[in-house]
């Protein structure tokens, strides 16, 4: 039997819709995997009551099927579903890494990404890899059809998760179908700045690169209080603020010493709107770890 801790992740980071992702040092799912004749799944932890244990309907079952390796799987959720923090991807990543180790399949971390993405396809209808890639490989990742480019980075972050539920499917429906060339030019500049910031471990550049005028404004409308919470985080010293993944979590980049005041400011602002929330003082961190 193997145990895997796979981290939550933040996809898009504003300018990198469906491409960029970052592993978060916390929270994380912890998954136990044991080879078996047929796949069975047991769920526990945050929001697990909303996740089906039927292997045909659970990301873990889809990953085990894709790897042709049935297993007894127990998932302890640290990342609640529909949070914008790659909840399903963390489970999918953990199961892919766990089955690879338990069955000694010999896949590299990068080779496991498409298998874990099969789990994502079950949940969102599309096998995008921008959450599973960082959960498996760690750091900051650039996922394209050609493969994954990974950069070790350690940018301090605050992630604020309100008690609002947004499904990825719904959040994808509001994505604009087209954009002006001027918007695309701006987005390319932001995305390039963000990549440079990750390479340099520079929170100012990463924050600048997190701005986005195409997808994020449409999604921000789905999150009550977004504009106020973003403003509060910027006033408290965030270098950039955006929607984490499909939302409702909101992510801020910052200097290490600004994490605590930013977390308080974001929580206070949500509380002022009558919305319960929790904040994680986190950073770009490691990928899935085997125990
Ligand atoms: N890139 C995806 C989206 C991630 O924003 O829809 C969500 O799983």
PDB file of C-alpha atoms and ligand atoms in Angstrom:
ATOM      1  CA  UNK A   1       0.000   0.000   0.000  1.00  0.00           C
ATOM      2  CA  UNK A   2       1.253   3.527  -0.727  1.00  0.00           C
ATOM      3  CA  UNK A   3       0.161   6.895   0.647  1.00  0.00           C
ATOM      4  CA  UNK A   4       0.375  10.046  -1.466  1.00  0.00           C
ATOM      5  CA  UNK A   5      -0.074  13.692  -0.493  1.00  0.00           C
ATOM      6  CA  UNK A   6      -1.058  15.701  -3.584  1.00  0.00           C
ATOM      7  CA  UNK A   7      -1.355  19.482  -3.299  1.00  0.00           C
ATOM      8  CA  UNK A   8      -4.122  21.858  -4.202  1.00  0.00           C
ATOM      9  CA  UNK A   9      -3.301  23.969  -7.235  1.00  0.00           C
ATOM     10  CA  UNK A  10      -4.260  27.266  -8.762  1.00  0.00           C
ATOM     11  CA  UNK A  11      -4.859  27.208 -12.510  1.00  0.00           C
ATOM     12  CA  UNK A  12      -4.806  30.109 -14.985  1.00  0.00           C
ATOM     13  CA  UNK A  13      -3.129  32.694 -12.701  1.00  0.00           C
ATOM     14  CA  UNK A  14      -5.025  35.335 -14.666  1.00  0.00           C
ATOM     15  CA  UNK A  15      -3.160  35.668 -17.945  1.00  0.00           C
ATOM     16  CA  UNK A  16      -2.558  31.933 -18.505  1.00  0.00           C
ATOM     17  CA  UNK A  17      -6.088  30.602 -18.975  1.00  0.00           C
ATOM     18  CA  UNK A  18      -6.021  26.797 -19.421  1.00  0.00           C
ATOM     19  CA  UNK A  19      -2.179  26.897 -19.569  1.00  0.00           C
ATOM     20  CA  UNK A  20      -0.603  28.099 -16.308  1.00  0.00           C
ATOM     21  CA  UNK A  21      -0.829  26.328 -12.987  1.00  0.00           C
ATOM     22  CA  UNK A  22       0.923  26.380  -9.635  1.00  0.00           C
ATOM     23  CA  UNK A  23       1.171  23.800  -6.852  1.00  0.00           C
ATOM     24  CA  UNK A  24       0.237  25.256  -3.443  1.00  0.00           C
ATOM     25  CA  UNK A  25       2.153  24.229  -0.328  1.00  0.00           C
ATOM     26  CA  UNK A  26      -1.298  23.786   1.336  1.00  0.00           C
ATOM     27  CA  UNK A  27      -4.020  22.523   1.400  1.00  0.00           C
ATOM     28  CA  UNK A  28      -3.681  18.947   0.001  1.00  0.00           C
ATOM     29  CA  UNK A  29      -5.473  15.604  -0.455  1.00  0.00           C
ATOM     30  CA  UNK A  30      -4.017  12.466   1.130  1.00  0.00           C
ATOM     31  CA  UNK A  31      -4.729   9.233  -0.739  1.00  0.00           C
ATOM     32  CA  UNK A  32      -3.989   5.575   0.037  1.00  0.00           C
ATOM     33  CA  UNK A  33      -3.705   3.168  -2.881  1.00  0.00           C
ATOM     34  CA  UNK A  34      -3.474  -0.611  -2.794  1.00  0.00           C
ATOM     35  CA  UNK A  35      -3.553  -2.922  -5.857  1.00  0.00           C
ATOM     36  CA  UNK A  36      -6.788  -4.960  -6.036  1.00  0.00           C
ATOM     37  CA  UNK A  37      -8.881  -7.122  -8.368  1.00  0.00           C
ATOM     38  CA  UNK A  38     -11.408  -4.306  -8.880  1.00  0.00           C
ATOM     39  CA  UNK A  39     -11.405  -0.597  -8.048  1.00  0.00           C
ATOM     40  CA  UNK A  40     -13.245   0.536  -4.928  1.00  0.00           C
ATOM     41  CA  UNK A  41     -13.216   4.095  -3.573  1.00  0.00           C
ATOM     42  CA  UNK A  42     -13.815   5.408  -0.076  1.00  0.00           C
ATOM     43  CA  UNK A  43     -14.129   9.174   0.483  1.00  0.00           C
ATOM     44  CA  UNK A  44     -13.486  11.208   3.643  1.00  0.00           C
ATOM     45  CA  UNK A  45     -12.684  14.833   4.545  1.00  0.00           C
ATOM     46  CA  UNK A  46     -13.719  18.232   3.192  1.00  0.00           C
ATOM     47  CA  UNK A  47     -16.843  18.057   1.041  1.00  0.00           C
ATOM     48  CA  UNK A  48     -16.500  14.280   0.600  1.00  0.00           C
ATOM     49  CA  UNK A  49     -20.238  13.812   1.155  1.00  0.00           C
ATOM     50  CA  UNK A  50     -20.809  15.446  -2.237  1.00  0.00           C
ATOM     51  CA  UNK A  51     -18.438  13.139  -4.135  1.00  0.00           C
ATOM     52  CA  UNK A  52     -19.727   9.805  -5.490  1.00  0.00           C
ATOM     53  CA  UNK A  53     -17.762   6.709  -4.457  1.00  0.00           C
ATOM     54  CA  UNK A  54     -18.820   4.836  -7.611  1.00  0.00           C
ATOM     55  CA  UNK A  55     -15.570   4.326  -9.618  1.00  0.00           C
ATOM     56  CA  UNK A  56     -17.466   5.144 -12.820  1.00  0.00           C
ATOM     57  CA  UNK A  57     -18.320   8.607 -11.436  1.00  0.00           C
ATOM     58  CA  UNK A  58     -15.202   9.450  -9.412  1.00  0.00           C
ATOM     59  CA  UNK A  59     -11.995  10.937 -10.851  1.00  0.00           C
ATOM     60  CA  UNK A  60      -9.979   8.277  -9.047  1.00  0.00           C
ATOM     61  CA  UNK A  61     -11.863   5.524 -10.878  1.00  0.00           C
ATOM     62  CA  UNK A  62     -11.218   7.227 -14.216  1.00  0.00           C
ATOM     63  CA  UNK A  63      -7.479   7.423 -13.500  1.00  0.00           C
ATOM     64  CA  UNK A  64      -7.270   3.785 -12.366  1.00  0.00           C
ATOM     65  CA  UNK A  65      -9.109   2.772 -15.529  1.00  0.00           C
ATOM     66  CA  UNK A  66      -6.846   4.887 -17.738  1.00  0.00           C
ATOM     67  CA  UNK A  67      -3.787   3.216 -16.170  1.00  0.00           C
ATOM     68  CA  UNK A  68      -5.472  -0.239 -16.431  1.00  0.00           C
ATOM     69  CA  UNK A  69      -4.616  -0.787 -12.756  1.00  0.00           C
ATOM     70  CA  UNK A  70      -7.530  -1.513 -10.397  1.00  0.00           C
ATOM     71  CA  UNK A  71      -6.999  -0.489  -6.797  1.00  0.00           C
ATOM     72  CA  UNK A  72      -8.532  -0.038  -3.377  1.00  0.00           C
ATOM     73  CA  UNK A  73      -8.454   3.749  -2.969  1.00  0.00           C
ATOM     74  CA  UNK A  74      -9.160   5.868   0.102  1.00  0.00           C
ATOM     75  CA  UNK A  75      -9.235   9.629  -0.452  1.00  0.00           C
ATOM     76  CA  UNK A  76      -9.014  12.073   2.452  1.00  0.00           C
ATOM     77  CA  UNK A  77     -10.010  15.441   0.983  1.00  0.00           C
ATOM     78  CA  UNK A  78      -8.117  18.479   2.208  1.00  0.00           C
ATOM     79  CA  UNK A  79      -9.313  20.446  -0.810  1.00  0.00           C
ATOM     80  CA  UNK A  80     -13.081  20.893  -0.954  1.00  0.00           C
ATOM     81  CA  UNK A  81     -14.785  20.359  -4.338  1.00  0.00           C
ATOM     82  CA  UNK A  82     -15.841  23.314  -6.544  1.00  0.00           C
ATOM     83  CA  UNK A  83     -13.341  25.607  -4.841  1.00  0.00           C
ATOM     84  CA  UNK A  84     -11.124  26.726  -7.740  1.00  0.00           C
ATOM     85  CA  UNK A  85      -8.219  24.987  -6.023  1.00  0.00           C
ATOM     86  CA  UNK A  86      -7.953  21.911  -8.213  1.00  0.00           C
ATOM     87  CA  UNK A  87      -9.839  19.617  -5.846  1.00  0.00           C
ATOM     88  CA  UNK A  88     -10.548  16.873  -8.359  1.00  0.00           C
ATOM     89  CA  UNK A  89      -7.065  17.303  -9.844  1.00  0.00           C
ATOM     90  CA  UNK A  90      -5.407  16.725  -6.457  1.00  0.00           C
ATOM     91  CA  UNK A  91      -7.251  13.406  -6.109  1.00  0.00           C
ATOM     92  CA  UNK A  92      -6.489  12.467  -9.715  1.00  0.00           C
ATOM     93  CA  UNK A  93      -2.807  13.363  -9.309  1.00  0.00           C
ATOM     94  CA  UNK A  94      -2.497  11.402  -6.063  1.00  0.00           C
ATOM     95  CA  UNK A  95      -4.115   8.315  -7.573  1.00  0.00           C
ATOM     96  CA  UNK A  96      -1.901   8.473 -10.688  1.00  0.00           C
ATOM     97  CA  UNK A  97       1.266   8.795  -8.592  1.00  0.00           C
ATOM     98  CA  UNK A  98       0.039   6.160  -6.127  1.00  0.00           C
ATOM     99  CA  UNK A  99      -0.876   3.570  -8.752  1.00  0.00           C
ATOM    100  CA  UNK A 100       2.402   4.196 -10.606  1.00  0.00           C
ATOM    101  CA  UNK A 101       4.295   3.397  -7.399  1.00  0.00           C
ATOM    102  CA  UNK A 102       2.075   0.564  -6.120  1.00  0.00           C
ATOM    103  CA  UNK A 103       2.150  -1.276  -9.471  1.00  0.00           C
ATOM    104  CA  UNK A 104       5.741  -0.195 -10.241  1.00  0.00           C
ATOM    105  CA  UNK A 105       4.610   1.037 -13.687  1.00  0.00           C
ATOM    106  CA  UNK A 106       7.730   3.149 -14.208  1.00  0.00           C
ATOM    107  CA  UNK A 107       6.093   6.261 -15.683  1.00  0.00           C
ATOM    108  CA  UNK A 108       7.854   9.604 -15.210  1.00  0.00           C
ATOM    109  CA  UNK A 109       5.930  12.389 -13.468  1.00  0.00           C
ATOM    110  CA  UNK A 110       5.354  14.140 -16.822  1.00  0.00           C
ATOM    111  CA  UNK A 111       4.122  10.910 -18.411  1.00  0.00           C
ATOM    112  CA  UNK A 112       1.519  10.562 -15.652  1.00  0.00           C
ATOM    113  CA  UNK A 113      -0.083  13.941 -16.438  1.00  0.00           C
ATOM    114  CA  UNK A 114      -2.332  12.756 -19.339  1.00  0.00           C
ATOM    115  CA  UNK A 115      -3.584   9.817 -17.243  1.00  0.00           C
ATOM    116  CA  UNK A 116      -4.520  12.109 -14.375  1.00  0.00           C
ATOM    117  CA  UNK A 117      -6.148  14.462 -16.887  1.00  0.00           C
ATOM    118  CA  UNK A 118      -8.558  11.634 -17.787  1.00  0.00           C
ATOM    119  CA  UNK A 119      -9.991  12.113 -14.303  1.00  0.00           C
ATOM    120  CA  UNK A 120     -10.427  15.827 -14.996  1.00  0.00           C
ATOM    121  CA  UNK A 121     -12.284  15.031 -18.207  1.00  0.00           C
ATOM    122  CA  UNK A 122     -14.869  13.127 -16.171  1.00  0.00           C
ATOM    123  CA  UNK A 123     -15.524  16.172 -13.962  1.00  0.00           C
ATOM    124  CA  UNK A 124     -15.339  19.134 -16.347  1.00  0.00           C
ATOM    125  CA  UNK A 125     -15.925  17.498 -19.716  1.00  0.00           C
ATOM    126  CA  UNK A 126     -12.426  18.423 -20.957  1.00  0.00           C
ATOM    127  CA  UNK A 127      -9.063  16.770 -20.231  1.00  0.00           C
ATOM    128  CA  UNK A 128      -7.179  19.983 -19.470  1.00  0.00           C
ATOM    129  CA  UNK A 129      -3.951  19.513 -17.531  1.00  0.00           C
ATOM    130  CA  UNK A 130      -3.415  22.915 -15.912  1.00  0.00           C
ATOM    131  CA  UNK A 131      -4.302  21.586 -12.433  1.00  0.00           C
ATOM    132  CA  UNK A 132      -3.046  17.998 -12.622  1.00  0.00           C
ATOM    133  CA  UNK A 133       0.367  19.025 -14.034  1.00  0.00           C
ATOM    134  CA  UNK A 134       1.392  21.173 -11.045  1.00  0.00           C
ATOM    135  CA  UNK A 135      -0.172  18.758  -8.537  1.00  0.00           C
ATOM    136  CA  UNK A 136       1.980  15.950  -9.963  1.00  0.00           C
ATOM    137  CA  UNK A 137       5.133  17.892 -10.865  1.00  0.00           C
ATOM    138  CA  UNK A 138       5.145  20.759  -8.349  1.00  0.00           C
ATOM    139  CA  UNK A 139       6.158  24.389  -8.822  1.00  0.00           C
ATOM    140  CA  UNK A 140       4.786  26.497 -11.664  1.00  0.00           C
ATOM    141  CA  UNK A 141       3.740  24.695 -14.835  1.00  0.00           C
ATOM    142  CA  UNK A 142       2.987  25.642 -18.411  1.00  0.00           C
ATOM    143  CA  UNK A 143       0.734  22.927 -19.886  1.00  0.00           C
ATOM    144  CA  UNK A 144       0.330  22.880 -23.675  1.00  0.00           C
ATOM    145  CA  UNK A 145      -0.670  20.138 -26.128  1.00  0.00           C
ATOM    146  CA  UNK A 146       3.071  19.555 -26.653  1.00  0.00           C
ATOM    147  CA  UNK A 147       3.703  18.759 -22.990  1.00  0.00           C
ATOM    148  CA  UNK A 148       4.464  20.410 -19.663  1.00  0.00           C
ATOM    149  CA  UNK A 149       7.239  22.875 -18.849  1.00  0.00           C
ATOM    150  CA  UNK A 150       7.906  23.008 -15.115  1.00  0.00           C
ATOM    151  CA  UNK A 151       9.654  25.774 -13.172  1.00  0.00           C
ATOM    152  CA  UNK A 152      10.583  25.459  -9.505  1.00  0.00           C
ATOM    153  CA  UNK A 153       9.367  28.638  -7.809  1.00  0.00           C
ATOM    154  CA  UNK A 154       8.462  29.636  -4.295  1.00  0.00           C
ATOM    155  CA  UNK A 155       6.302  32.774  -4.597  1.00  0.00           C
ATOM    156  CA  UNK A 156       4.336  33.575  -1.388  1.00  0.00           C
ATOM    157  CA  UNK A 157       0.570  33.485  -1.927  1.00  0.00           C
ATOM    158  CA  UNK A 158      -2.691  33.994  -0.095  1.00  0.00           C
ATOM    159  CA  UNK A 159      -5.715  32.016  -1.214  1.00  0.00           C
ATOM    160  CA  UNK A 160      -9.105  33.061   0.120  1.00  0.00           C
ATOM    161  CA  UNK A 161     -11.954  30.575  -0.303  1.00  0.00           C
ATOM    162  CA  UNK A 162     -15.511  31.853   0.289  1.00  0.00           C
ATOM    163  CA  UNK A 163     -18.447  29.560   1.090  1.00  0.00           C
ATOM    164  CA  UNK A 164     -19.726  29.862  -2.452  1.00  0.00           C
ATOM    165  CA  UNK A 165     -19.873  26.912  -4.851  1.00  0.00           C
ATOM    166  CA  UNK A 166     -19.093  27.381  -8.544  1.00  0.00           C
ATOM    167  CA  UNK A 167     -18.858  24.371 -10.833  1.00  0.00           C
ATOM    168  CA  UNK A 168     -16.128  24.379 -13.461  1.00  0.00           C
ATOM    169  CA  UNK A 169     -18.731  23.594 -16.108  1.00  0.00           C
ATOM    170  CA  UNK A 170     -20.707  26.747 -15.200  1.00  0.00           C
ATOM    171  CA  UNK A 171     -17.564  28.893 -15.043  1.00  0.00           C
ATOM    172  CA  UNK A 172     -16.541  27.695 -18.508  1.00  0.00           C
ATOM    173  CA  UNK A 173     -19.892  28.754 -19.957  1.00  0.00           C
ATOM    174  CA  UNK A 174     -19.134  32.435 -19.241  1.00  0.00           C
ATOM    175  CA  UNK A 175     -15.704  32.431 -20.944  1.00  0.00           C
ATOM    176  CA  UNK A 176     -15.838  34.875 -23.896  1.00  0.00           C
ATOM    177  CA  UNK A 177     -15.714  33.190 -27.297  1.00  0.00           C
ATOM    178  CA  UNK A 178     -13.526  35.877 -28.883  1.00  0.00           C
ATOM    179  CA  UNK A 179     -11.207  38.750 -27.966  1.00  0.00           C
ATOM    180  CA  UNK A 180      -9.813  41.888 -29.615  1.00  0.00           C
ATOM    181  CA  UNK A 181      -6.212  41.770 -30.854  1.00  0.00           C
ATOM    182  CA  UNK A 182      -5.406  44.597 -28.403  1.00  0.00           C
ATOM    183  CA  UNK A 183      -6.662  42.410 -25.516  1.00  0.00           C
ATOM    184  CA  UNK A 184      -4.605  39.471 -26.751  1.00  0.00           C
ATOM    185  CA  UNK A 185      -1.492  41.658 -27.022  1.00  0.00           C
ATOM    186  CA  UNK A 186      -1.955  42.791 -23.448  1.00  0.00           C
ATOM    187  CA  UNK A 187      -2.537  39.220 -22.279  1.00  0.00           C
ATOM    188  CA  UNK A 188       0.644  37.960 -23.992  1.00  0.00           C
ATOM    189  CA  UNK A 189       2.629  40.696 -22.255  1.00  0.00           C
ATOM    190  CA  UNK A 190       1.140  39.791 -18.872  1.00  0.00           C
ATOM    191  CA  UNK A 191       1.730  36.077 -19.394  1.00  0.00           C
ATOM    192  CA  UNK A 192       5.356  36.630 -20.406  1.00  0.00           C
ATOM    193  CA  UNK A 193       5.870  38.845 -17.354  1.00  0.00           C
ATOM    194  CA  UNK A 194       4.424  36.168 -15.090  1.00  0.00           C
ATOM    195  CA  UNK A 195       6.752  33.498 -16.501  1.00  0.00           C
ATOM    196  CA  UNK A 196       9.756  35.777 -15.972  1.00  0.00           C
ATOM    197  CA  UNK A 197       8.552  36.403 -12.422  1.00  0.00           C
ATOM    198  CA  UNK A 198       8.380  32.681 -11.678  1.00  0.00           C
ATOM    199  CA  UNK A 199      11.901  32.141 -13.019  1.00  0.00           C
ATOM    200  CA  UNK A 200      13.214  35.014 -10.896  1.00  0.00           C
ATOM    201  CA  UNK A 201      11.022  34.221  -7.870  1.00  0.00           C
ATOM    202  CA  UNK A 202       9.873  37.836  -8.048  1.00  0.00           C
ATOM    203  CA  UNK A 203       6.402  38.498  -6.507  1.00  0.00           C
ATOM    204  CA  UNK A 204       6.141  41.923  -8.194  1.00  0.00           C
ATOM    205  CA  UNK A 205       6.467  40.474 -11.691  1.00  0.00           C
ATOM    206  CA  UNK A 206       4.181  37.547 -10.876  1.00  0.00           C
ATOM    207  CA  UNK A 207       1.568  39.949  -9.516  1.00  0.00           C
ATOM    208  CA  UNK A 208       1.739  42.154 -12.619  1.00  0.00           C
ATOM    209  CA  UNK A 209       1.402  39.062 -14.784  1.00  0.00           C
ATOM    210  CA  UNK A 210      -1.717  37.893 -12.944  1.00  0.00           C
ATOM    211  CA  UNK A 211      -3.873  40.690 -14.355  1.00  0.00           C
ATOM    212  CA  UNK A 212      -6.192  39.605 -17.157  1.00  0.00           C
ATOM    213  CA  UNK A 213      -8.873  41.495 -19.064  1.00  0.00           C
ATOM    214  CA  UNK A 214     -10.381  38.626 -21.048  1.00  0.00           C
ATOM    215  CA  UNK A 215     -11.568  35.651 -18.963  1.00  0.00           C
ATOM    216  CA  UNK A 216     -11.282  36.933 -15.384  1.00  0.00           C
ATOM    217  CA  UNK A 217     -13.818  39.817 -15.587  1.00  0.00           C
ATOM    218  CA  UNK A 218     -16.528  37.412 -16.806  1.00  0.00           C
ATOM    219  CA  UNK A 219     -15.790  34.962 -14.012  1.00  0.00           C
ATOM    220  CA  UNK A 220     -15.440  37.621 -11.322  1.00  0.00           C
ATOM    221  CA  UNK A 221     -19.137  38.377 -11.820  1.00  0.00           C
ATOM    222  CA  UNK A 222     -19.924  34.882 -10.468  1.00  0.00           C
ATOM    223  CA  UNK A 223     -18.186  35.627  -7.133  1.00  0.00           C
ATOM    224  CA  UNK A 224     -20.122  37.876  -4.742  1.00  0.00           C
ATOM    225  CA  UNK A 225     -17.784  40.481  -3.256  1.00  0.00           C
ATOM    226  CA  UNK A 226     -14.924  39.827  -5.711  1.00  0.00           C
ATOM    227  CA  UNK A 227     -14.168  43.476  -6.532  1.00  0.00           C
ATOM    228  CA  UNK A 228     -14.126  44.517  -2.860  1.00  0.00           C
ATOM    229  CA  UNK A 229     -12.002  41.575  -1.730  1.00  0.00           C
ATOM    230  CA  UNK A 230      -9.534  42.179  -4.548  1.00  0.00           C
ATOM    231  CA  UNK A 231      -9.278  45.844  -3.605  1.00  0.00           C
ATOM    232  CA  UNK A 232      -8.722  44.929   0.058  1.00  0.00           C
ATOM    233  CA  UNK A 233      -5.908  42.527  -0.855  1.00  0.00           C
ATOM    234  CA  UNK A 234      -4.218  45.149  -3.055  1.00  0.00           C
ATOM    235  CA  UNK A 235      -4.505  47.770  -0.299  1.00  0.00           C
ATOM    236  CA  UNK A 236      -2.908  45.290   2.135  1.00  0.00           C
ATOM    237  CA  UNK A 237       0.086  44.865  -0.165  1.00  0.00           C
ATOM    238  CA  UNK A 238      -0.767  42.169  -2.716  1.00  0.00           C
ATOM    239  CA  UNK A 239       1.231  42.542  -5.933  1.00  0.00           C
ATOM    240  CA  UNK A 240      -1.574  40.972  -7.970  1.00  0.00           C
ATOM    241  CA  UNK A 241      -4.977  39.372  -7.380  1.00  0.00           C
ATOM    242  CA  UNK A 242      -7.087  37.133  -9.574  1.00  0.00           C
ATOM    243  CA  UNK A 243      -9.641  34.324  -9.611  1.00  0.00           C
ATOM    244  CA  UNK A 244      -8.053  30.968  -8.754  1.00  0.00           C
ATOM    245  CA  UNK A 245      -8.949  28.459 -11.452  1.00  0.00           C
ATOM    246  CA  UNK A 246     -12.663  28.536 -12.138  1.00  0.00           C
ATOM    247  CA  UNK A 247     -13.300  30.194  -8.732  1.00  0.00           C
ATOM    248  CA  UNK A 248     -14.659  31.019  -6.226  1.00  0.00           C
ATOM    249  CA  UNK A 249     -11.228  31.056  -4.510  1.00  0.00           C
ATOM    250  CA  UNK A 250      -9.315  34.301  -4.988  1.00  0.00           C
ATOM    251  CA  UNK A 251      -5.510  34.214  -5.138  1.00  0.00           C
ATOM    252  CA  UNK A 252      -3.068  37.000  -4.256  1.00  0.00           C
ATOM    253  CA  UNK A 253       0.703  37.095  -4.831  1.00  0.00           C
ATOM    254  CA  UNK A 254       2.804  39.043  -2.343  1.00  0.00           C
ATOM    255  CA  UNK A 255       5.985  39.372  -0.344  1.00  0.00           C
ATOM    256  CA  UNK A 256       6.210  36.805   2.463  1.00  0.00           C
ATOM    257  CA  UNK A 257       5.673  39.378   5.247  1.00  0.00           C
ATOM    258  CA  UNK A 258       2.456  40.641   3.645  1.00  0.00           C
ATOM    259  CA  UNK A 259       0.651  37.284   3.718  1.00  0.00           C
ATOM    260  CA  UNK A 260      -0.935  37.699   7.155  1.00  0.00           C
ATOM    261  CA  UNK A 261      -2.352  41.226   6.659  1.00  0.00           C
ATOM    262  CA  UNK A 262      -3.609  40.290   3.191  1.00  0.00           C
ATOM    263  CA  UNK A 263      -5.356  37.172   4.537  1.00  0.00           C
ATOM    264  CA  UNK A 264      -7.025  39.256   7.287  1.00  0.00           C
ATOM    265  CA  UNK A 265      -8.071  41.975   4.854  1.00  0.00           C
ATOM    266  CA  UNK A 266      -9.648  39.478   2.448  1.00  0.00           C
ATOM    267  CA  UNK A 267     -11.501  37.654   5.238  1.00  0.00           C
ATOM    268  CA  UNK A 268     -12.748  40.924   6.739  1.00  0.00           C
ATOM    269  CA  UNK A 269     -14.059  42.088   3.401  1.00  0.00           C
ATOM    270  CA  UNK A 270     -15.928  38.834   2.764  1.00  0.00           C
ATOM    271  CA  UNK A 271     -17.316  39.010   6.327  1.00  0.00           C
ATOM    272  CA  UNK A 272     -18.518  42.551   5.576  1.00  0.00           C
ATOM    273  CA  UNK A 273     -20.497  41.094   2.664  1.00  0.00           C
ATOM    274  CA  UNK A 274     -21.958  38.454   4.997  1.00  0.00           C
ATOM    275  CA  UNK A 275     -19.973  35.682   3.311  1.00  0.00           C
ATOM    276  CA  UNK A 276     -18.043  33.102   5.341  1.00  0.00           C
ATOM    277  CA  UNK A 277     -14.574  32.371   4.025  1.00  0.00           C
ATOM    278  CA  UNK A 278     -11.259  30.827   4.986  1.00  0.00           C
ATOM    279  CA  UNK A 279      -7.778  31.913   3.981  1.00  0.00           C
ATOM    280  CA  UNK A 280      -4.650  29.877   3.360  1.00  0.00           C
ATOM    281  CA  UNK A 281      -1.269  31.554   3.732  1.00  0.00           C
ATOM    282  CA  UNK A 282       0.556  29.418   1.238  1.00  0.00           C
ATOM    283  CA  UNK A 283       3.218  29.540  -1.516  1.00  0.00           C
ATOM    284  CA  UNK A 284       4.169  27.854  -4.761  1.00  0.00           C
ATOM    285  CA  UNK A 285       5.254  24.465  -3.468  1.00  0.00           C
ATOM    286  CA  UNK A 286       6.106  20.831  -4.120  1.00  0.00           C
ATOM    287  CA  UNK A 287       4.205  18.316  -6.209  1.00  0.00           C
ATOM    288  CA  UNK A 288       2.740  15.000  -5.054  1.00  0.00           C
ATOM    289  CA  UNK A 289       4.795  13.258  -2.354  1.00  0.00           C
ATOM    290  CA  UNK A 290       4.898   9.517  -1.713  1.00  0.00           C
ATOM    291  CA  UNK A 291       5.095   8.107   1.788  1.00  0.00           C
TER     292      UNK A 291
HETATM  293  N1  LIG B   1      -8.395  26.175 -16.607  1.00  0.00           N
HETATM  294  C1  LIG B   1      -9.583  25.607 -16.046  1.00  0.00           C
HETATM  295  C2  LIG B   1     -10.654  26.679 -15.992  1.00  0.00           C
HETATM  296  C3  LIG B   1      -9.280  25.106 -14.688  1.00  0.00           C
HETATM  297  O1  LIG B   1     -10.350  27.783 -15.547  1.00  0.00           O
HETATM  298  O2  LIG B   1     -11.776  26.412 -16.409  1.00  0.00           O
HETATM  299  C4  LIG B   1     -10.454  24.634 -13.919  1.00  0.00           C
HETATM  300  O3  LIG B   1     -10.411  23.283 -13.650  1.00  0.00           O
END
